[in-house]
Coordinates of C-alpha atoms in Angstrom, one line a residue:
Chain A
X280 CA -5.6 -28.0 -8.2
X281 CA -7.0 -25.5 -5.8
X282 CA -5.0 -22.7 -6.6
X283 CA -6.0 -23.5 -10.8
X284 CA -9.2 -22.8 -9.6
X285 CA -8.7 -20.0 -7.8
X286 CA -7.2 -18.7 -11.0
X287 CA -9.6 -19.6 -13.4
X288 CA -12.0 -17.4 -11.2
X289 CA -9.5 -14.5 -11.4
X290 CA -8.2 -14.7 -14.9
X291 CA -11.0 -11.6 -15.9
X292 CA -9.5 -9.2 -13.3
X293 CA -5.5 -9.8 -12.9
X294 CA -4.2 -11.3 -15.9
X295 CA -0.6 -10.6 -15.1
X296 CA -0.9 -12.3 -11.5
X297 CA 1.1 -15.3 -11.2
X298 CA 0.9 -17.8 -8.8
X299 CA 0.3 -16.9 -5.3
X300 CA 1.0 -19.3 -3.1
X301 CA 3.7 -21.2 -4.7
X302 CA 5.3 -19.2 -2.8
X303 CA 7.1 -21.6 -0.9
X304 CA 6.8 -21.2 2.6
X305 CA 9.8 -23.6 4.2
X306 CA 9.9 -22.7 8.3
X307 CA 7.2 -24.5 9.5
X308 CA 8.5 -25.2 13.0
X309 CA 7.3 -21.3 13.4
X310 CA 3.4 -20.6 15.3
X311 CA 1.5 -17.9 13.5
X312 CA 4.7 -16.5 11.2
X313 CA 4.6 -18.3 8.4
X314 CA 6.1 -15.9 5.3
X315 CA 4.7 -16.2 2.3
X316 CA 1.9 -16.1 3.6
X317 CA 0.7 -12.4 2.4
X318 CA -0.3 -15.0 -1.3
X319 CA -1.9 -16.4 1.6
X320 CA -4.5 -14.2 2.9
X321 CA -4.9 -13.2 -1.4
X322 CA -5.4 -17.0 -2.2
X323 CA -8.3 -17.1 1.0
X324 CA -9.5 -13.8 -0.6
X325 CA -10.2 -15.8 -4.0
X326 CA -10.7 -19.1 -2.3
X327 CA -13.5 -17.8 -0.2
X328 CA -17.2 -18.5 -0.3
X329 CA -18.6 -14.9 0.2
X330 CA -16.6 -13.5 -1.8
X331 CA -19.6 -12.9 -4.5
X332 CA -21.2 -10.6 -1.9
X333 CA -21.0 -7.3 -3.3
X334 CA -17.7 -5.5 -1.7
X335 CA -19.0 -2.0 -0.8
X336 CA -20.6 -3.5 1.4
X337 CA -18.4 -6.1 3.3
X338 CA -16.0 -3.2 3.5
X339 CA -18.2 -1.2 4.9
X340 CA -19.1 -3.6 7.4
X341 CA -15.9 -4.5 8.2
X342 CA -14.9 -1.0 9.2
X343 CA -17.7 -0.2 10.8
X344 CA -18.0 -3.1 12.8
X345 CA -13.9 -2.4 13.6
X346 CA -14.6 1.3 14.7
X347 CA -17.0 -0.2 16.8
X348 CA -14.9 -2.5 18.1
X349 CA -12.4 0.4 19.4
X350 CA -14.9 2.8 19.9
X351 CA -17.0 1.4 21.9
X352 CA -13.7 -0.1 24.0
X353 CA -16.0 -2.7 25.6
X354 CA -14.9 -5.9 26.0
X355 CA -17.6 -7.9 25.9
X356 CA -18.3 -6.4 22.5
X357 CA -14.6 -7.0 21.7
X358 CA -15.7 -11.1 22.2
X359 CA -19.1 -10.8 20.4
X360 CA -17.2 -9.5 17.3
X361 CA -14.9 -11.9 17.7
X362 CA -16.8 -14.5 17.9
X363 CA -19.3 -12.9 14.8
X364 CA -16.4 -12.7 12.9
X365 CA -14.9 -15.7 13.5
X366 CA -18.2 -16.8 12.3
X367 CA -18.6 -15.0 8.9
X368 CA -14.8 -16.0 7.8
X369 CA -14.9 -19.6 9.1
X370 CA -18.3 -21.4 8.8
X371 CA -19.9 -18.9 5.5
X372 CA -16.5 -18.1 3.9
X373 CA -15.4 -21.8 4.0
X374 CA -11.9 -20.6 5.5
X375 CA -10.7 -23.7 7.2
X376 CA -9.9 -22.9 11.1
X377 CA -6.2 -23.9 11.0
X378 CA -5.5 -21.1 8.3
X379 CA -8.1 -19.1 10.3
X380 CA -5.9 -19.7 14.0
X381 CA -2.7 -18.7 12.1
X382 CA -3.3 -15.3 10.4
X383 CA -4.8 -14.5 13.8
X384 CA -1.7 -15.3 15.1
X385 CA 0.8 -12.9 12.7
X386 CA 0.4 -9.9 14.7
X387 CA 1.1 -12.2 17.6
X388 CA 4.3 -11.3 19.2
X389 CA 3.2 -7.4 18.7
X390 CA -0.1 -7.8 20.8
X391 CA 2.8 -9.6 24.1
X392 CA 5.1 -7.3 23.4
X393 CA 2.7 -4.5 23.4
X394 CA 0.2 -5.4 26.1
X395 CA 3.2 -6.5 28.5
X396 CA 4.7 -2.6 28.6
X397 CA 1.1 -1.1 29.3
X398 CA 0.5 -3.5 31.6
X399 CA 3.8 -3.3 34.1
X400 CA 5.2 -1.1 35.2
X401 CA 8.4 0.7 37.4
X402 CA 9.0 3.4 40.0
X403 CA 11.2 4.5 43.3
X404 CA 8.8 2.8 45.7
X405 CA 7.1 -0.5 45.6
X406 CA 3.5 0.1 44.7
X407 CA 0.8 -1.8 43.4
X408 CA -0.8 -5.6 45.5
X409 CA 2.3 -7.0 43.1
X410 CA 5.4 -6.0 43.1
X411 CA 9.3 -7.0 41.8
X412 CA 12.0 -5.7 43.3
X413 CA 15.0 -4.6 40.2
X414 CA 17.7 -3.4 43.0
X415 CA 16.9 0.7 41.9
X416 CA 13.8 0.4 41.5
X417 CA 10.7 -1.8 41.0
X418 CA 8.8 -3.8 38.7
X419 CA 5.0 -3.6 40.1
X420 CA 1.2 -4.1 38.2
X421 CA -2.0 -4.8 39.9
X422 CA -5.2 -7.2 39.4
X423 CA -6.7 -3.5 37.1
X424 CA -3.5 -3.3 34.9
X425 CA -3.3 -6.8 35.0
X426 CA -7.4 -6.8 33.2
X427 CA -6.2 -3.7 31.3
X428 CA -4.0 -6.2 29.2
X429 CA -6.5 -8.6 28.6
X430 CA -9.6 -6.1 27.6
X431 CA -6.7 -4.0 25.5
X432 CA -5.9 -8.0 23.6
X433 CA -9.7 -8.7 23.5
X434 CA -10.4 -4.9 21.5
X435 CA -7.2 -5.5 19.4
X436 CA -8.4 -9.5 18.1
X437 CA -12.1 -8.1 17.7
X438 CA -10.6 -5.5 16.1
X439 CA -8.2 -7.4 13.6
X440 CA -10.5 -10.2 12.9
X441 CA -12.9 -7.2 11.6
X442 CA -10.5 -6.4 9.5
X443 CA -10.0 -9.9 8.3
X444 CA -13.1 -10.8 7.3
X445 CA -12.8 -7.9 5.2
X446 CA -9.4 -9.5 3.7
X447 CA -10.0 -13.2 4.0
X448 CA -13.1 -12.8 1.5
X449 CA -12.2 -9.7 -1.0
X450 CA -9.1 -9.5 -3.0
X451 CA -7.2 -6.6 -3.5
X452 CA -8.4 -5.5 -7.0
X453 CA -12.1 -5.3 -5.2
X454 CA -10.9 -3.4 -2.1
X455 CA -9.3 -0.8 -5.1
X456 CA -12.7 -0.7 -6.5
X457 CA -13.9 0.5 -3.8
X458 CA -12.2 2.7 -2.8
X459 CA -12.2 4.2 -6.5
X460 CA -15.7 5.2 -5.9
X461 CA -14.7 6.1 -2.6
X462 CA -13.1 8.9 -4.5
X463 CA -9.8 8.3 -3.7
X464 CA -7.3 10.2 -6.1
X465 CA -7.0 8.3 -9.9
X466 CA -3.2 8.6 -9.7
X467 CA -2.9 6.3 -6.0
X468 CA -5.7 4.7 -7.3
X469 CA -3.1 4.1 -10.2
X470 CA -0.6 3.5 -7.9
X471 CA -2.5 1.1 -5.8
X472 CA -3.3 -1.6 -8.9
X473 CA -0.3 -1.0 -10.7
X474 CA 1.9 -2.0 -7.1
X475 CA -0.8 -4.4 -6.6
X476 CA 0.0 -6.9 -9.9
X477 CA 3.9 -6.0 -9.0
X478 CA 3.6 -7.6 -6.5
X479 CA 2.9 -10.8 -7.1
X480 CA 5.0 -10.7 -10.3
X481 CA 8.3 -9.9 -8.0
X482 CA 7.6 -12.9 -5.9
X483 CA 8.0 -14.5 -9.1
X484 CA 11.2 -13.0 -9.3
X485 CA 12.6 -13.6 -6.6
X486 CA 11.5 -17.1 -6.0
X487 CA 13.4 -18.2 -9.6
X488 CA 16.4 -15.7 -8.1
X489 CA 15.5 -17.8 -4.6
X490 CA 15.5 -21.3 -6.3
X491 CA 18.5 -20.9 -7.7
X492 CA 20.8 -20.1 -5.4
X493 CA 19.9 -21.9 -3.5
X494 CA 20.6 -24.9 -5.5
X495 CA 23.8 -23.4 -5.2
X496 CA 25.0 -23.5 -1.7
X497 CA 24.2 -19.7 -1.7
X498 CA 22.3 -19.9 1.8
X499 CA 25.0 -22.2 3.5
X500 CA 25.9 -20.6 6.1
X501 CA 25.4 -16.5 7.4
X502 CA 27.5 -14.5 6.1
X503 CA 27.4 -16.4 2.4
X504 CA 23.1 -15.9 3.0
X505 CA 24.2 -12.0 3.7
X506 CA 26.0 -11.3 0.0
X507 CA 23.6 -13.3 -1.5
X508 CA 20.2 -11.9 0.6
X509 CA 22.3 -9.0 -1.0
X510 CA 22.6 -9.6 -4.4
X511 CA 19.2 -10.7 -5.1
X512 CA 17.6 -7.8 -3.6
X513 CA 19.9 -5.6 -6.2
X514 CA 19.5 -8.0 -8.8
X515 CA 15.2 -7.6 -8.6
X516 CA 15.5 -3.9 -8.6
X517 CA 17.1 -4.1 -11.3
X518 CA 15.5 -6.4 -13.3
X519 CA 12.0 -4.4 -12.1
X520 CA 13.3 -1.2 -13.3
X521 CA 13.3 -2.5 -16.6
X522 CA 10.2 -4.9 -16.4
X523 CA 9.1 -1.2 -15.6
X524 CA 10.0 0.7 -19.2
X525 CA 8.7 -2.8 -21.0
X526 CA 5.1 -3.1 -19.4
X527 CA 5.0 0.8 -19.3
X528 CA 5.8 -0.1 -23.1
X529 CA 3.1 -3.0 -23.7
X530 CA 0.5 0.0 -21.7
X531 CA 1.1 2.4 -24.0
X532 CA 0.5 0.1 -27.3
X533 CA -2.7 -1.0 -25.8
X534 CA -4.4 2.5 -25.2
X535 CA -2.6 3.6 -21.6
X536 CA -3.5 7.1 -21.4
X537 CA -3.4 6.9 -17.1
X538 CA -6.2 5.3 -16.7
X539 CA -6.3 1.5 -16.4
X540 CA -9.8 0.5 -16.7
X541 CA -10.5 -3.3 -15.0
X542 CA -13.9 -5.4 -15.9
X543 CA -15.5 -5.9 -12.6
X544 CA -18.0 -8.2 -12.6
X545 CA -21.4 -7.1 -10.9
X546 CA -22.5 -8.0 -7.5
X547 CA -25.4 -7.1 -6.3
X548 CA -26.3 -5.6 -2.9
X549 CA -28.7 -8.9 -1.1
X550 CA -31.0 -7.8 0.7
X551 CA -30.8 -9.8 3.7
X552 CA -27.5 -9.8 3.4
X553 CA -27.8 -6.3 4.7
X554 CA -30.7 -6.6 7.2
X555 CA -28.8 -9.1 9.5
X556 CA -25.0 -6.9 10.0
X557 CA -27.4 -4.1 10.4
X558 CA -28.9 -6.1 13.2
X559 CA -25.5 -6.9 14.4
X560 CA -24.4 -3.0 14.8
X561 CA -27.4 -2.3 16.5
X562 CA -27.0 -5.8 18.7
X563 CA -23.3 -4.1 19.5
X564 CA -24.2 -0.6 20.5
X565 CA -27.3 -2.4 23.3
X566 CA -24.7 -4.8 24.6
X567 CA -22.4 -1.6 25.3
X568 CA -25.3 0.0 26.0
X569 CA -26.3 -2.4 28.8
X570 CA -23.3 -3.5 30.0
X571 CA -22.2 0.3 30.0
Chain B
X214 CA 38.9 -28.9 1.2
X215 CA 40.7 -26.5 2.9
X216 CA 39.9 -26.1 6.5
X217 CA 43.0 -24.2 7.7
X218 CA 41.9 -20.4 9.1
X219 CA 44.3 -17.3 8.9
X220 CA 43.7 -16.0 12.3
X221 CA 41.5 -13.0 9.9
X222 CA 39.3 -15.8 8.7
X223 CA 39.1 -16.6 12.6
X224 CA 38.0 -13.3 14.4
X225 CA 35.3 -13.5 11.5
X226 CA 33.8 -16.2 12.3
X227 CA 34.2 -15.4 15.5
X228 CA 32.4 -11.9 15.4
X229 CA 29.4 -13.5 13.5
X230 CA 29.1 -16.7 15.9
X231 CA 28.5 -13.7 18.4
X232 CA 26.1 -12.0 16.1
X233 CA 24.8 -15.3 15.5
X234 CA 23.7 -15.6 19.1
X235 CA 22.0 -12.2 19.6
X236 CA 19.4 -13.0 16.6
X237 CA 19.0 -16.6 18.1
X238 CA 17.9 -15.6 20.8
X239 CA 15.2 -12.7 18.5
X240 CA 12.2 -13.8 18.7
X241 CA 9.6 -13.2 15.1
X242 CA 9.8 -9.6 14.2
X243 CA 8.3 -7.8 12.0
X244 CA 8.8 -4.6 11.2
X245 CA 7.5 -2.6 14.1
X246 CA 3.7 -2.2 12.6
X247 CA 1.1 -1.0 15.3
X248 CA -1.5 -3.6 15.3
X249 CA -5.0 -2.5 13.8
X250 CA -6.9 -1.6 17.2
X251 CA -4.2 -1.1 19.4
X252 CA -4.7 2.5 19.4
X253 CA -7.5 4.5 20.8
X254 CA -9.9 6.3 18.5
X255 CA -8.5 10.1 18.4
X256 CA -4.6 9.2 18.3
X257 CA -5.8 7.3 14.8
X258 CA -7.6 10.3 13.5
X259 CA -4.7 13.0 15.0
X260 CA -1.7 10.6 13.4
X261 CA -3.4 10.5 10.3
X262 CA -4.1 14.3 10.2
X263 CA -0.2 15.1 10.8
X264 CA -0.2 12.4 7.8
X265 CA -1.6 14.7 5.6
X266 CA 1.4 17.8 4.6
X267 CA 3.5 14.7 4.0
X268 CA 1.3 13.0 2.1
X269 CA 0.2 16.0 -0.4
X270 CA 3.7 17.1 -0.9
X271 CA 4.0 13.8 -2.2
X272 CA 1.0 13.6 -3.7
X273 CA 2.0 16.9 -6.0
X274 CA 5.9 15.6 -6.0
X275 CA 4.6 12.4 -8.5
X276 CA 2.2 14.4 -9.9
X277 CA 4.8 17.0 -11.2
X278 CA 7.1 14.1 -11.9
X279 CA 4.5 12.2 -14.2
X280 CA 4.0 15.8 -16.1
X281 CA 7.4 15.5 -17.3
X282 CA 8.0 12.4 -18.1
X283 CA 4.5 9.9 -17.5
X284 CA 6.9 7.1 -17.8
X285 CA 7.8 7.2 -14.2
X286 CA 4.4 6.2 -13.9
X287 CA 5.5 2.2 -13.3
X288 CA 8.7 3.4 -13.0
X289 CA 7.1 4.6 -9.1
X290 CA 4.8 1.3 -9.1
X291 CA 7.7 -1.6 -9.4
X292 CA 9.9 1.0 -6.5
X293 CA 6.6 0.2 -4.8
X294 CA 6.0 -2.8 -5.3
X295 CA 10.2 -3.5 -4.7
X296 CA 9.8 -2.4 -1.0
X297 CA 6.6 -4.5 -0.1
X298 CA 8.9 -7.3 -1.8
X299 CA 11.5 -6.5 0.7
X300 CA 10.2 -5.8 3.3
X301 CA 8.0 -9.5 3.8
X302 CA 11.6 -10.8 2.5
X303 CA 12.7 -13.3 5.6
X304 CA 15.5 -11.9 5.8
X305 CA 19.2 -13.8 7.2
X306 CA 19.8 -15.3 10.3
X307 CA 21.2 -18.2 11.7
X308 CA 18.9 -19.9 13.6
X309 CA 15.5 -19.9 11.9
X310 CA 13.7 -16.7 13.6
X311 CA 12.3 -14.5 11.2
X312 CA 12.5 -11.2 10.9
X313 CA 12.1 -8.3 7.6
X314 CA 13.3 -5.6 6.7
X315 CA 11.9 -2.1 6.4
X316 CA 13.0 -1.6 3.0
X317 CA 12.0 2.3 4.0
X318 CA 15.9 3.0 4.6
X319 CA 17.0 1.7 0.5
X320 CA 13.9 3.3 -0.4
X321 CA 14.3 6.6 0.7
X322 CA 18.5 6.2 -0.8
X323 CA 17.1 5.2 -4.2
X324 CA 14.3 7.1 -4.5
X325 CA 14.5 10.1 -2.6
X326 CA 12.1 10.3 0.1
X327 CA 9.1 12.9 -1.0
X328 CA 7.1 10.3 -3.2
X329 CA 8.7 7.4 -0.2
X330 CA 5.5 8.8 1.9
X331 CA 3.2 8.2 -0.8
X332 CA 4.3 5.1 -2.2
X333 CA 4.6 4.1 2.2
X334 CA 0.9 4.4 3.0
X335 CA -0.3 2.5 -0.2
X336 CA 2.5 -0.3 0.9
X337 CA 1.3 -0.3 4.5
X338 CA -2.5 -0.9 3.3
X339 CA -0.9 -3.4 1.1
X340 CA 0.7 -4.9 3.7
X341 CA -2.4 -4.6 6.7
X342 CA -4.3 -6.1 3.8
X343 CA -2.0 -9.1 2.7
X344 CA 1.0 -9.9 5.5
X345 CA -1.5 -9.0 7.7
X346 CA 0.8 -6.4 9.5
X347 CA -0.8 -3.4 10.8
X348 CA -4.2 -2.2 10.5
X349 CA -6.4 0.2 8.7
X350 CA -6.9 2.5 12.4
X351 CA -3.4 2.5 12.5
X352 CA -1.9 3.2 9.4
X353 CA -1.6 7.2 10.0
X354 CA 0.8 6.7 13.2
X355 CA 2.7 3.7 10.6
X356 CA 2.3 5.9 7.5
X357 CA 4.1 9.1 10.3
X358 CA 6.4 6.0 12.0
X359 CA 7.6 4.2 8.0
X360 CA 7.0 6.8 5.1
X361 CA 7.9 9.6 6.7
X362 CA 10.1 9.7 9.7
X363 CA 12.0 6.9 8.9
X364 CA 13.1 7.6 5.5
X365 CA 13.4 11.7 6.1
X366 CA 15.3 10.6 8.9
X367 CA 17.6 7.7 6.6
X368 CA 17.9 10.6 3.6
X369 CA 19.2 13.3 6.1
X370 CA 21.8 10.7 8.0
X371 CA 23.1 9.7 3.8
X372 CA 23.3 13.7 2.3
X373 CA 24.9 15.0 6.0
X374 CA 26.8 11.4 5.3
X375 CA 28.3 12.6 2.4
X376 CA 28.2 16.2 2.7
X377 CA 30.8 15.2 5.3
X378 CA 32.6 13.2 3.5
X379 CA 32.6 10.1 4.5
X380 CA 33.1 6.8 3.2
X381 CA 29.7 6.0 1.0
X382 CA 29.3 2.7 2.8
X383 CA 29.5 3.7 5.9
X384 CA 26.8 6.9 5.2
X385 CA 24.3 4.0 3.5
X386 CA 24.8 1.8 6.7
X387 CA 24.1 4.8 9.0
X388 CA 21.7 5.7 7.1
X389 CA 19.8 2.1 6.9
X390 CA 20.6 1.5 10.7
X391 CA 19.7 4.7 12.1
X392 CA 16.1 5.7 9.3
X393 CA 15.3 2.0 11.1
X394 CA 16.5 3.4 14.8
X395 CA 14.4 6.4 14.0
X396 CA 11.3 4.9 13.2
X397 CA 11.6 2.0 16.4
X398 CA 12.1 5.6 18.5
X399 CA 9.0 7.2 16.8
X400 CA 6.9 4.1 16.4
X401 CA 7.8 3.7 21.2
X402 CA 7.0 7.5 21.4
X403 CA 3.3 7.0 19.7
X404 CA 2.8 4.5 22.4
X405 CA 3.3 5.8 25.0
X406 CA 1.4 8.9 24.2
X407 CA -1.3 6.2 23.4
X408 CA -0.2 4.7 27.2
X409 CA 1.1 6.7 29.3
X410 CA 2.4 5.2 32.2
X411 CA 0.2 5.7 36.0
X412 CA 3.7 6.7 37.9
X413 CA 6.2 8.0 35.2
X414 CA 3.9 9.4 32.7
X415 CA 4.4 9.3 29.2
X416 CA 8.4 10.1 29.0
X417 CA 8.5 6.5 31.5
X418 CA 6.5 4.9 29.1
X419 CA 8.1 5.1 26.1
X420 CA 10.7 4.0 28.0
X421 CA 8.9 1.0 28.4
X422 CA 7.9 0.2 25.1
X423 CA 11.8 0.9 23.7
X424 CA 13.2 -1.7 26.6
X425 CA 10.1 -4.2 25.3
X426 CA 11.0 -3.9 22.0
X427 CA 14.9 -3.1 21.6
X428 CA 15.8 -7.7 22.0
X429 CA 13.7 -7.1 18.5
X430 CA 14.7 -4.1 16.8
X431 CA 18.0 -3.2 17.4
X432 CA 19.7 -5.9 16.1
X433 CA 17.1 -5.8 13.2
X434 CA 18.2 -2.1 12.7
X435 CA 22.1 -3.1 12.2
X436 CA 20.9 -6.3 10.1
X437 CA 19.3 -3.8 7.7
X438 CA 22.0 -1.5 7.7
X439 CA 24.4 -4.1 6.4
X440 CA 21.8 -5.6 4.2
X441 CA 22.0 -2.4 2.7
X442 CA 25.1 -1.7 2.1
X443 CA 25.2 -5.6 0.2
X444 CA 22.4 -4.3 -2.0
X445 CA 23.4 -0.8 -2.9
X446 CA 27.2 -2.4 -3.5
X447 CA 25.1 -4.8 -6.0
X448 CA 23.4 -2.2 -7.4
X449 CA 27.1 -0.1 -8.0
X450 CA 28.5 -2.9 -9.7
X451 CA 25.9 -4.3 -11.8
X452 CA 23.0 -0.9 -12.6
X453 CA 25.0 2.5 -12.8
X454 CA 23.2 3.4 -15.5
X455 CA 19.5 2.1 -14.0
X456 CA 20.5 4.4 -11.0
X457 CA 22.0 7.1 -12.5
X458 CA 18.2 6.8 -14.9
X459 CA 16.5 6.7 -11.4
X460 CA 18.2 9.3 -9.3
X461 CA 16.9 11.0 -13.0
X462 CA 13.6 10.3 -12.5
X463 CA 13.4 10.5 -9.3
X464 CA 15.3 12.9 -7.4
X465 CA 17.2 10.8 -5.4
X466 CA 20.4 9.3 -5.4
X467 CA 22.5 10.4 -8.7

């Protein structure tokens, strides 16, 4: 039901894109890493209440915040970014908190492993207040290093939440449109538009194949699943090549001459949507300047 | 149902069980995308700049292809979408731990390494916006490791394997597995350069990152190799004409 409303909103632009939230989510037991999340982000973007904001403005604001978060490299700035972006996405955008958290937690493994590797060092002599003997060498860390770890985590989460503010409120087709306005080469825009549409077509193909293999015990054990995965993947390639030919013929029949043109919603700037973000950016700079 | 197993089958099951045990402990592992915000600004820009010549080469190769045969556009787009979907799929494992293929090895073998740089950067952009893997500021670094270094390594190993006349399937396995492994190596070095160790510098830090990611990445590389072989076998069985079309159009395998 929700999905159909999202579809209705976007049918003018993405007529070929299929029902994306049908991508079944079989493994609920894992926190923070659910598959089909990709189409979920796309779905949230269409359902967001701040989707009506001007997309160029959202992209610029999100990238600017993201850059400030990284350049200023200040834990307080990171915290301010995390809180305000969560406010924009969850309260203004109307995304359920649980959904937001589950999207935020997708990269958690990388963050934990990556920061642990930075925080913990090894050496042949025991250095630092906390060390752990490994026979031939020592693993050690210090308060300063642990602090660096926590600050880095904050920075990464700040940067991620700034990016998610954009991706969870701006459908990819609008982001591509912004890139086109920014004079990214036409060929790349063309490929992006096509790839974006084909992703959902192939996901549909994959789901059908997976279901039919599953109902025939194709995933009953590890060896069978490997064989099934391989045959599904190779069949998917064969089908996608066939579809590629058919789509080109269809496009040519409709007068395709190397550029896809889409009808675009007019989403004008609203002045009060600009005042707050500009104020916010000055606030971040001020915060950084005071706590430098 | 016949439950008696011969020795070969038993041995096979033992090996599979051992592999399963290893994978069972594998935590959630996506391909090694460097997360948004993880690299300092200087490194983000530097890696982006390093990618530019490869991207231009890829762009020109695609443009030339399109001029000769405009139909290639849908084919290339399908290739990109295929790599994206492949990399978003959960690959089989016994315990339900999640990992993904990178798909770059297969992509390089099928489509050739040159167009992979452009397709790769687009796929990585969609992975960061649609899947939350990777990010915008780390796009340059990720493009270098996954869309340039990995595919070129995989393609080189594949061609070398064919030249040395080793079994084609072994060559495909080595190309995909080592291509994946090379990506992991490059990513670790990228991380180490951004965050060198206090006592040992970049080299020590690289060893740390390699060690930390090894439990997720080494099994992943091996399983990616196996799956790529299974996919290629499937393609050779069912899609010989399409494969030769693909080689003809994009300079990949013939």
